[in-house]
Amino acid sequence: MAEISDVFFVDGMRTPFGRAGEKGMYWNTRADDLVVKTIIGVMERNPAVPGDLVDDVAIAATTQQGDQGLTLGRTAAILAGLPQSVPGFAIDRMCAGAMTSVTTMAGSIGMGMYDVALAGGVEHMGRHPLGGDADPNPRFLTEKLVSADALNMGVTAERIHDRFPHLTKERADRFGMLSQHKAQAAYDAGRFQPDLVPVAITDAQGAWGLATEDEGRRPQTTMEGLAELKTPFRPHGRVTAGTSSPLTDGATMSILAGGGAVKELGLAPKMKLTSFAFAGVAPEIMGIGPIPSTEKALRKAGLTISDIGLFELNEAFAVQTISLLDHFGIADDDPRVNPWGGAIALGHPLAASGVRLMIQLAAQFAERPDVRYGLTAMCVGLGQGGSVIWENPHFDGKKRK
């Protein structure tokens, strides 16, 4: 009879993230091939996990069409060479797609139905722009259920500035600049590279290359430069390209396992799941979604925000992230927050980003045995937030000097 189980994040890897569009490094690369690379990479790095023990493969994509459709979890599993006995499916919660892949598989593992699962996401925003073939129900507008521009994420970010005037453009600019500087420092220290799966790419002339680093970084960013950028979402607005995550292509993948499988296979998991939660807010101001989802996850875990020693928050927009920090009384430049930078620098391939947060938190846990709990959280289009709290298996109870 199945028993309730602990859930562990065994490992995670991702492709380097590329700029979306014709000038991006993945313009000639299929979305499903990006997923396949991550599956192969993470399975090769974990030979103690036999492919035939994988109970399911959950892969998220926001725009599920073309090479990003056709039940990605199943098709990518076959293409990656997993046994045909391994099932799979596709999932969508927009920006929190990969996060939902993880929590969905975690629920199955926690209930004792699964022992091992793969969970991740992909977004090829060059091939499949957000909302490309979407056909919103006319009732949304005729019955005034949702504002006409609620699907414009930049406009929703401007509304956070409207609602909270103390979250100034200068604060957002500084947060965006620091994201760039922290990401480059982490690259220089070799912190990202171990978890990146190289991807073979071709350019417009058919010449081969190898993608090994995130393409969109701008480490030379300055406050003076940010102050001069245009505000594309509103005349005389406050949100700019320098305080927004860029359009991005990329894929992520993780291995999850229950306590029994961890013991039986002799695995050394990188994180233990403590709690998770999703919450809804008004679509017109979707960026504040992680606030109620984090409060909910903390309640479920019996923790407070002061128990969280590391934060990996998805930087869809700088103002969205600092709204959460402001709510919980955390400084914009708190060293616990996105210590290696975030999506403003690295990119945000929508449905893939949730596992990117987890990969970074897991790597930081290994360096920080003084930290017991960490949070991964993100806002979600159409007014949602998602939060997952993790426990550090390396925690030793000693305070860091």
CSV table of C-alpha atoms in Angstrom, one decimal:
chain,number,residue,atom,x,y,z
A,1,MET,CA,0.0,0.0,0.0
A,2,ALA,CA,1.3,3.5,-0.9
A,3,GLU,CA,2.6,5.6,1.9
A,4,ILE,CA,3.0,9.4,2.3
A,5,SER,CA,6.6,10.3,1.3
A,6,ASP,CA,9.0,13.2,1.6
A,7,VAL,CA,9.9,14.8,-1.8
A,8,PHE,CA,13.4,15.6,-2.8
A,9,PHE,CA,14.9,17.8,-5.6
A,10,VAL,CA,17.7,15.4,-6.7
A,11,ASP,CA,19.2,17.5,-9.4
A,12,GLY,CA,18.5,20.0,-12.1
A,13,MET,CA,20.1,21.3,-15.3
A,14,ARG,CA,19.2,23.8,-18.0
A,15,THR,CA,20.2,25.0,-21.4
A,16,PRO,CA,21.9,28.4,-21.7
A,17,PHE,CA,19.2,31.0,-22.3
A,18,GLY,CA,19.2,32.7,-25.6
A,19,ARG,CA,17.7,36.0,-26.9
A,20,ALA,CA,14.4,35.4,-28.7
A,21,GLY,CA,14.1,36.3,-32.4
A,22,GLU,CA,16.1,36.0,-35.6
A,23,LYS,CA,19.3,37.3,-34.0
A,24,GLY,CA,19.1,34.9,-31.1
A,25,MET,CA,21.3,31.8,-30.9
A,26,TYR,CA,18.4,29.4,-30.9
A,27,TRP,CA,16.5,30.8,-33.9
A,28,ASN,CA,17.3,27.6,-35.9
A,29,THR,CA,16.9,25.3,-33.0
A,30,ARG,CA,13.6,23.4,-32.3
A,31,ALA,CA,11.9,23.9,-28.9
A,32,ASP,CA,11.6,20.2,-28.3
A,33,ASP,CA,15.3,19.6,-29.0
A,34,LEU,CA,16.1,22.1,-26.2
A,35,VAL,CA,14.0,19.9,-23.9
A,36,VAL,CA,15.7,16.8,-25.1
A,37,LYS,CA,19.1,18.2,-24.3
A,38,THR,CA,18.1,18.9,-20.7
A,39,ILE,CA,16.7,15.4,-20.2
A,40,ILE,CA,19.8,13.8,-21.6
A,41,GLY,CA,22.0,16.1,-19.6
A,42,VAL,CA,20.4,15.6,-16.2
A,43,MET,CA,20.0,11.8,-16.6
A,44,GLU,CA,23.7,11.4,-17.7
A,45,ARG,CA,24.8,13.4,-14.6
A,46,ASN,CA,22.7,11.0,-12.4
A,47,PRO,CA,23.6,7.5,-13.6
A,48,ALA,CA,22.2,6.0,-10.4
A,49,VAL,CA,18.7,6.9,-11.6
A,50,PRO,CA,17.7,4.2,-14.2
A,51,GLY,CA,15.5,5.5,-17.0
A,52,ASP,CA,13.0,2.7,-16.5
A,53,LEU,CA,12.4,3.9,-12.9
A,54,VAL,CA,11.1,7.3,-14.1
A,55,ASP,CA,7.3,7.2,-13.4
A,56,ASP,CA,6.4,10.3,-15.4
A,57,VAL,CA,7.7,13.3,-17.3
A,58,ALA,CA,6.0,16.7,-16.9
A,59,ILE,CA,7.1,19.4,-19.2
A,60,ALA,CA,5.5,22.9,-19.3
A,61,ALA,CA,5.2,25.3,-22.2
A,62,THR,CA,3.0,28.4,-22.4
A,63,THR,CA,2.4,28.4,-26.1
A,64,GLN,CA,1.8,24.8,-27.0
A,65,GLN,CA,1.9,24.7,-30.7
A,66,GLY,CA,4.3,23.5,-33.5
A,67,ASP,CA,7.6,22.2,-32.1
A,68,GLN,CA,6.4,23.3,-28.7
A,69,GLY,CA,3.3,21.2,-28.8
A,70,LEU,CA,2.3,17.5,-29.2
A,71,THR,CA,2.3,16.4,-25.5
A,72,LEU,CA,5.9,17.5,-24.9
A,73,GLY,CA,6.5,15.3,-21.9
A,74,ARG,CA,5.9,12.1,-23.9
A,75,THR,CA,7.5,13.2,-27.2
A,76,ALA,CA,10.6,14.6,-25.5
A,77,ALA,CA,11.0,11.5,-23.4
A,78,ILE,CA,11.0,9.3,-26.5
A,79,LEU,CA,13.4,11.6,-28.3
A,80,ALA,CA,15.7,11.6,-25.3
A,81,GLY,CA,16.0,7.9,-25.4
A,82,LEU,CA,14.0,7.1,-22.2
A,83,PRO,CA,12.3,3.7,-22.3
A,84,GLN,CA,9.0,3.7,-24.1
A,85,SER,CA,7.4,2.5,-20.8
A,86,VAL,CA,8.0,6.0,-19.4
A,87,PRO,CA,4.9,8.2,-19.9
A,88,GLY,CA,4.7,12.0,-20.1
A,89,PHE,CA,2.5,15.0,-20.4
A,90,ALA,CA,2.4,18.7,-21.0
A,91,ILE,CA,1.3,21.4,-18.6
A,92,ASP,CA,0.7,25.1,-18.6
A,93,ARG,CA,0.6,27.8,-16.0
A,94,MET,CA,2.3,30.5,-18.1
A,95,CYS,CA,5.4,31.8,-16.3
A,96,ALA,CA,5.0,29.2,-13.5
A,97,GLY,CA,4.8,26.3,-15.9
A,98,ALA,CA,8.0,24.5,-14.8
A,99,MET,CA,7.2,25.3,-11.1
A,100,THR,CA,3.8,23.6,-11.6
A,101,SER,CA,5.5,20.7,-13.3
A,102,VAL,CA,7.6,20.3,-10.1
A,103,THR,CA,4.7,20.7,-7.7
A,104,THR,CA,2.4,18.4,-9.7
A,105,MET,CA,5.0,15.6,-9.7
A,106,ALA,CA,5.8,16.4,-6.0
A,107,GLY,CA,2.2,15.7,-5.2
A,108,SER,CA,2.3,12.4,-6.9
A,109,ILE,CA,5.5,11.4,-5.2
A,110,GLY,CA,4.3,12.7,-1.8
A,111,MET,CA,1.2,10.5,-2.1
A,112,GLY,CA,3.4,7.5,-2.8
A,113,MET,CA,2.1,7.0,-6.3
A,114,TYR,CA,5.4,7.9,-8.0
A,115,ASP,CA,9.0,7.2,-6.9
A,116,VAL,CA,11.0,9.2,-9.5
A,117,ALA,CA,9.8,11.9,-11.9
A,118,LEU,CA,11.2,14.4,-14.4
A,119,ALA,CA,9.8,17.9,-14.3
A,120,GLY,CA,10.8,21.0,-16.3
A,121,GLY,CA,9.7,23.5,-19.0
A,122,VAL,CA,10.6,25.2,-22.2
A,123,GLU,CA,9.8,28.4,-24.0
A,124,HIS,CA,11.0,29.3,-27.5
A,125,MET,CA,9.7,32.8,-27.5
A,126,GLY,CA,11.3,33.5,-30.9
A,127,ARG,CA,9.2,30.8,-32.6
A,128,HIS,CA,6.2,31.1,-30.3
A,129,PRO,CA,5.5,34.6,-29.0
A,130,LEU,CA,3.4,34.9,-25.9
A,131,GLY,CA,-0.3,34.7,-26.9
A,132,GLY,CA,0.6,34.2,-30.6
A,133,ASP,CA,-2.6,32.2,-31.5
A,134,ALA,CA,-4.6,32.9,-28.3
A,135,ASP,CA,-8.3,33.7,-28.7
A,136,PRO,CA,-9.5,35.1,-25.4
A,137,ASN,CA,-13.2,34.7,-24.8
A,138,PRO,CA,-15.0,37.9,-25.6
A,139,ARG,CA,-16.8,37.7,-22.3
A,140,PHE,CA,-13.5,38.9,-20.6
A,141,LEU,CA,-14.1,42.3,-22.1
A,142,THR,CA,-17.8,42.5,-22.6
A,143,GLU,CA,-18.5,41.6,-19.0
A,144,LYS,CA,-15.5,43.6,-17.8
A,145,LEU,CA,-14.0,40.5,-16.1
A,146,VAL,CA,-10.5,41.5,-17.2
A,147,SER,CA,-9.0,44.8,-18.5
A,148,ALA,CA,-8.2,44.9,-22.2
A,149,ASP,CA,-4.5,45.3,-21.5
A,150,ALA,CA,-4.2,42.7,-18.7
A,151,LEU,CA,-2.3,40.4,-21.0
A,152,ASN,CA,0.3,43.1,-21.6
A,153,MET,CA,2.7,42.3,-18.8
A,154,GLY,CA,4.6,45.6,-19.1
A,155,VAL,CA,1.3,47.5,-18.4
A,156,THR,CA,0.7,45.4,-15.3
A,157,ALA,CA,4.1,46.3,-14.1
A,158,GLU,CA,3.4,50.0,-14.6
A,159,ARG,CA,0.3,49.5,-12.4
A,160,ILE,CA,2.4,48.3,-9.5
A,161,HIS,CA,4.3,51.6,-9.7
A,162,ASP,CA,0.9,53.4,-9.7
A,163,ARG,CA,-0.3,51.5,-6.7
A,164,PHE,CA,2.9,51.8,-4.7
A,165,PRO,CA,4.4,55.2,-5.5
A,166,HIS,CA,7.3,54.6,-3.1
A,167,LEU,CA,8.5,51.8,-5.4
A,168,THR,CA,10.2,54.4,-7.6
A,169,LYS,CA,11.8,54.1,-11.0
A,170,GLU,CA,15.1,54.8,-9.4
A,171,ARG,CA,14.7,51.8,-7.0
A,172,ALA,CA,13.7,49.6,-10.0
A,173,ASP,CA,16.7,50.8,-12.0
A,174,ARG,CA,19.1,50.1,-9.2
A,175,PHE,CA,17.6,46.6,-8.7
A,176,GLY,CA,17.9,45.9,-12.5
A,177,MET,CA,21.5,47.1,-12.6
A,178,LEU,CA,22.5,45.0,-9.6
A,179,SER,CA,20.9,41.9,-11.2
A,180,GLN,CA,23.3,42.4,-14.2
A,181,HIS,CA,26.3,42.9,-12.0
A,182,LYS,CA,25.6,39.9,-9.7
A,183,ALA,CA,25.0,37.6,-12.7
A,184,GLN,CA,28.3,38.5,-14.3
A,185,ALA,CA,30.1,38.1,-11.0
A,186,ALA,CA,28.6,34.6,-10.6
A,187,TYR,CA,29.6,33.8,-14.2
A,188,ASP,CA,33.2,35.0,-13.4
A,189,ALA,CA,33.2,32.8,-10.4
A,190,GLY,CA,32.1,29.7,-12.4
A,191,ARG,CA,28.9,29.3,-10.5
A,192,PHE,CA,26.4,28.8,-13.3
A,193,GLN,CA,28.5,26.7,-15.7
A,194,PRO,CA,28.2,23.3,-13.9
A,195,ASP,CA,24.4,23.2,-14.4
A,196,LEU,CA,24.4,24.3,-18.1
A,197,VAL,CA,23.9,21.8,-20.8
A,198,PRO,CA,25.8,22.9,-24.0
A,199,VAL,CA,23.6,23.0,-27.1
A,200,ALA,CA,24.8,22.7,-30.7
A,201,ILE,CA,23.4,25.6,-32.8
A,202,THR,CA,23.6,26.8,-36.4
A,203,ASP,CA,23.5,30.3,-37.8
A,204,ALA,CA,21.7,31.6,-40.9
A,205,GLN,CA,24.6,30.5,-43.1
A,206,GLY,CA,24.5,27.0,-41.7
A,207,ALA,CA,27.7,27.3,-39.6
A,208,TRP,CA,27.8,25.2,-36.5
A,209,GLY,CA,28.5,26.6,-33.0
A,210,LEU,CA,27.9,25.7,-29.4
A,211,ALA,CA,25.8,27.6,-26.9
A,212,THR,CA,27.5,27.5,-23.5
A,213,GLU,CA,26.4,30.8,-21.8
A,214,ASP,CA,23.3,32.9,-21.3
A,215,GLU,CA,23.2,35.3,-24.2
A,216,GLY,CA,21.4,38.3,-22.9
A,217,ARG,CA,23.6,39.6,-20.1
A,218,ARG,CA,24.5,43.3,-20.0
A,219,PRO,CA,27.1,43.5,-17.2
A,220,GLN,CA,28.1,47.1,-18.3
A,221,THR,CA,24.7,48.4,-17.2
A,222,THR,CA,24.8,51.7,-15.3
A,223,MET,CA,22.3,53.8,-13.5
A,224,GLU,CA,23.0,56.7,-16.0
A,225,GLY,CA,22.3,54.4,-18.9
A,226,LEU,CA,19.1,53.0,-17.4
A,227,ALA,CA,17.8,56.5,-16.8
A,228,GLU,CA,17.9,57.3,-20.5
A,229,LEU,CA,16.0,54.2,-21.7
A,230,LYS,CA,12.5,54.5,-23.3
A,231,THR,CA,9.4,53.5,-21.4
A,232,PRO,CA,7.6,51.3,-24.1
A,233,PHE,CA,4.5,50.4,-22.1
A,234,ARG,CA,3.4,53.9,-21.3
A,235,PRO,CA,4.5,57.5,-22.3
A,236,HIS,CA,6.6,58.9,-19.4
A,237,GLY,CA,6.3,55.5,-17.6
A,238,ARG,CA,8.7,53.9,-15.3
A,239,VAL,CA,9.2,50.4,-16.8
A,240,THR,CA,12.0,50.0,-19.3
A,241,ALA,CA,14.0,47.2,-21.0
A,242,GLY,CA,16.6,47.6,-18.3
A,243,THR,CA,14.1,46.7,-15.6
A,244,SER,CA,12.3,43.9,-17.5
A,245,SER,CA,13.2,40.4,-18.2
A,246,PRO,CA,14.0,40.0,-22.0
A,247,LEU,CA,12.2,37.7,-24.4
A,248,THR,CA,14.1,34.5,-24.1
A,249,ASP,CA,14.5,30.9,-25.4
A,250,GLY,CA,15.5,28.0,-23.2
A,251,ALA,CA,14.6,24.8,-21.3
A,252,THR,CA,15.0,23.4,-17.8
A,253,MET,CA,14.7,20.0,-16.3
A,254,SER,CA,14.8,18.4,-12.8
A,255,ILE,CA,14.8,15.0,-11.2
A,256,LEU,CA,12.5,14.6,-8.3
A,257,ALA,CA,12.3,11.5,-6.0
A,258,GLY,CA,10.6,10.2,-2.9
A,259,GLY,CA,12.4,9.2,0.3
A,260,GLY,CA,12.3,5.5,-0.5
A,261,ALA,CA,13.8,6.0,-3.9
A,262,VAL,CA,16.5,8.3,-2.5
A,263,LYS,CA,17.5,5.6,0.0
A,264,GLU,CA,17.2,2.6,-2.4
A,265,LEU,CA,19.2,4.3,-5.2
A,266,GLY,CA,21.8,5.9,-2.8
A,267,LEU,CA,21.0,9.4,-4.1
A,268,ALA,CA,22.3,12.7,-2.6
A,269,PRO,CA,19.4,15.1,-3.1
A,270,LYS,CA,20.1,18.8,-3.3
A,271,MET,CA,16.9,20.0,-1.6
A,272,LYS,CA,13.9,18.7,0.3
A,273,LEU,CA,10.4,20.1,-0.4
A,274,THR,CA,8.9,21.8,2.6
A,275,SER,CA,5.7,23.4,1.1
A,276,PHE,CA,4.2,25.1,-1.9
A,277,ALA,CA,1.3,27.3,-2.8
A,278,PHE,CA,-0.3,29.2,-5.7
A,279,ALA,CA,-2.6,32.2,-5.3
A,280,GLY,CA,-4.7,34.5,-7.5
A,281,VAL,CA,-4.8,38.3,-7.7
A,282,ALA,CA,-6.4,40.8,-10.1
A,283,PRO,CA,-4.9,40.1,-13.6
A,284,GLU,CA,-4.4,43.8,-14.1
A,285,ILE,CA,-1.7,43.8,-11.4
A,286,MET,CA,-0.5,40.3,-11.7
A,287,GLY,CA,3.0,41.1,-10.5
A,288,ILE,CA,2.0,41.1,-6.8
A,289,GLY,CA,0.9,37.4,-7.1
A,290,PRO,CA,3.9,36.0,-5.2
A,291,ILE,CA,3.0,37.9,-2.1
A,292,PRO,CA,-0.2,35.9,-1.2
A,293,SER,CA,1.3,32.7,-2.5
A,294,THR,CA,4.4,33.1,-0.3
A,295,GLU,CA,2.2,33.9,2.7
A,296,LYS,CA,0.2,30.8,2.0
A,297,ALA,CA,3.3,28.6,1.6
A,298,LEU,CA,4.7,30.0,4.8
A,299,ARG,CA,1.5,29.2,6.7
A,300,LYS,CA,1.5,25.6,5.3
A,301,ALA,CA,5.1,25.2,6.4
A,302,GLY,CA,4.6,26.7,9.9
A,303,LEU,CA,7.3,29.2,9.1
A,304,THR,CA,7.7,33.0,8.9
A,305,ILE,CA,9.5,35.1,6.4
A,306,SER,CA,12.4,35.5,8.9
A,307,ASP,CA,13.0,31.7,8.6
A,308,ILE,CA,13.9,32.1,4.9
A,309,GLY,CA,17.7,32.4,4.5
A,310,LEU,CA,17.8,32.6,0.7
A,311,PHE,CA,15.4,33.9,-1.9
A,312,GLU,CA,15.3,33.1,-5.6
A,313,LEU,CA,12.6,35.4,-7.0
A,314,ASN,CA,11.9,35.5,-10.7
A,315,GLU,CA,12.6,39.0,-12.0
A,316,ALA,CA,9.8,39.4,-14.5
A,317,PHE,CA,10.1,43.1,-13.8
A,318,ALA,CA,12.2,44.8,-11.1
A,319,VAL,CA,9.2,46.6,-9.6
A,320,GLN,CA,7.4,43.2,-9.3
A,321,THR,CA,10.2,41.7,-7.3
A,322,ILE,CA,10.7,44.7,-5.1
A,323,SER,CA,7.0,44.8,-4.3
A,324,LEU,CA,7.3,41.4,-2.6
A,325,LEU,CA,10.5,42.5,-0.8
A,326,ASP,CA,8.8,45.7,0.4
A,327,HIS,CA,5.7,43.8,1.6
A,328,PHE,CA,7.9,41.6,3.8
A,329,GLY,CA,10.2,44.3,5.0
A,330,ILE,CA,13.3,43.1,3.1
A,331,ALA,CA,15.7,45.6,1.6
A,332,ASP,CA,16.0,45.8,-2.2
A,333,ASP,CA,19.7,44.9,-1.9
A,334,ASP,CA,19.4,42.3,0.8
A,335,PRO,CA,22.3,39.8,0.1
A,336,ARG,CA,19.9,36.9,0.6
A,337,VAL,CA,17.9,37.9,-2.5
A,338,ASN,CA,19.0,36.6,-5.9
A,339,PRO,CA,22.7,36.5,-4.9
A,340,TRP,CA,23.7,35.4,-8.4
A,341,GLY,CA,21.3,37.8,-10.3
A,342,GLY,CA,18.0,36.9,-11.9
A,343,ALA,CA,15.9,37.0,-14.9
A,344,ILE,CA,16.6,40.6,-15.8
A,345,ALA,CA,20.1,39.5,-16.6
A,346,LEU,CA,19.7,35.8,-17.4
A,347,GLY,CA,16.4,35.8,-19.3
A,348,HIS,CA,12.9,34.5,-18.6
A,349,PRO,CA,11.8,31.7,-21.0
A,350,LEU,CA,8.4,31.8,-19.4
A,351,ALA,CA,7.4,28.2,-18.6
A,352,ALA,CA,11.0,27.1,-18.1
A,353,SER,CA,12.0,29.7,-15.4
A,354,GLY,CA,10.6,28.0,-12.3
A,355,VAL,CA,13.2,25.2,-12.4
A,356,ARG,CA,15.9,27.7,-13.2
A,357,LEU,CA,15.2,29.3,-9.8
A,358,MET,CA,15.4,25.9,-8.1
A,359,ILE,CA,18.7,25.0,-9.8
A,360,GLN,CA,20.2,28.2,-8.5
A,361,LEU,CA,18.8,27.8,-5.0
A,362,ALA,CA,20.1,24.2,-4.9
A,363,ALA,CA,23.6,25.3,-5.9
A,364,GLN,CA,23.6,28.1,-3.2
A,365,PHE,CA,22.4,25.6,-0.5
A,366,ALA,CA,25.5,23.6,-1.2
A,367,GLU,CA,27.6,26.7,-0.4
A,368,ARG,CA,25.5,27.8,2.6
A,369,PRO,CA,25.2,25.0,5.2
A,370,ASP,CA,24.2,27.8,7.6
A,371,VAL,CA,20.9,28.4,5.7
A,372,ARG,CA,18.1,26.0,6.5
A,373,TYR,CA,15.2,27.2,4.3
A,374,GLY,CA,15.0,28.9,0.9
A,375,LEU,CA,12.2,30.3,-1.2
A,376,THR,CA,11.6,30.1,-5.0
A,377,ALA,CA,8.7,32.4,-6.1
A,378,MET,CA,7.3,34.0,-9.2
A,379,CYS,CA,4.4,36.0,-10.6
A,380,VAL,CA,2.2,34.5,-13.3
A,381,GLY,CA,0.3,36.0,-16.1
A,382,LEU,CA,-3.5,36.5,-15.7
A,383,GLY,CA,-3.0,37.3,-12.0
A,384,GLN,CA,-1.3,34.5,-10.1
A,385,GLY,CA,1.7,33.8,-8.0
A,386,GLY,CA,3.6,30.6,-7.1
A,387,SER,CA,5.9,29.9,-4.2
A,388,VAL,CA,7.9,26.8,-3.2
A,389,ILE,CA,9.8,26.5,0.1
A,390,TRP,CA,12.8,24.2,0.2
A,391,GLU,CA,14.9,22.8,3.1
A,392,ASN,CA,18.7,22.6,2.8
A,393,PRO,CA,20.0,19.0,3.3
A,394,HIS,CA,23.4,20.4,4.1
A,395,PHE,CA,22.1,22.5,7.0
A,396,ASP,CA,24.5,22.2,10.0
A,397,GLY,CA,22.9,24.7,12.4
A,398,LYS,CA,26.0,26.9,12.5
A,399,LYS,CA,25.7,30.6,12.0
A,400,ARG,CA,27.8,32.1,9.2
A,401,LYS,CA,30.5,34.6,10.3
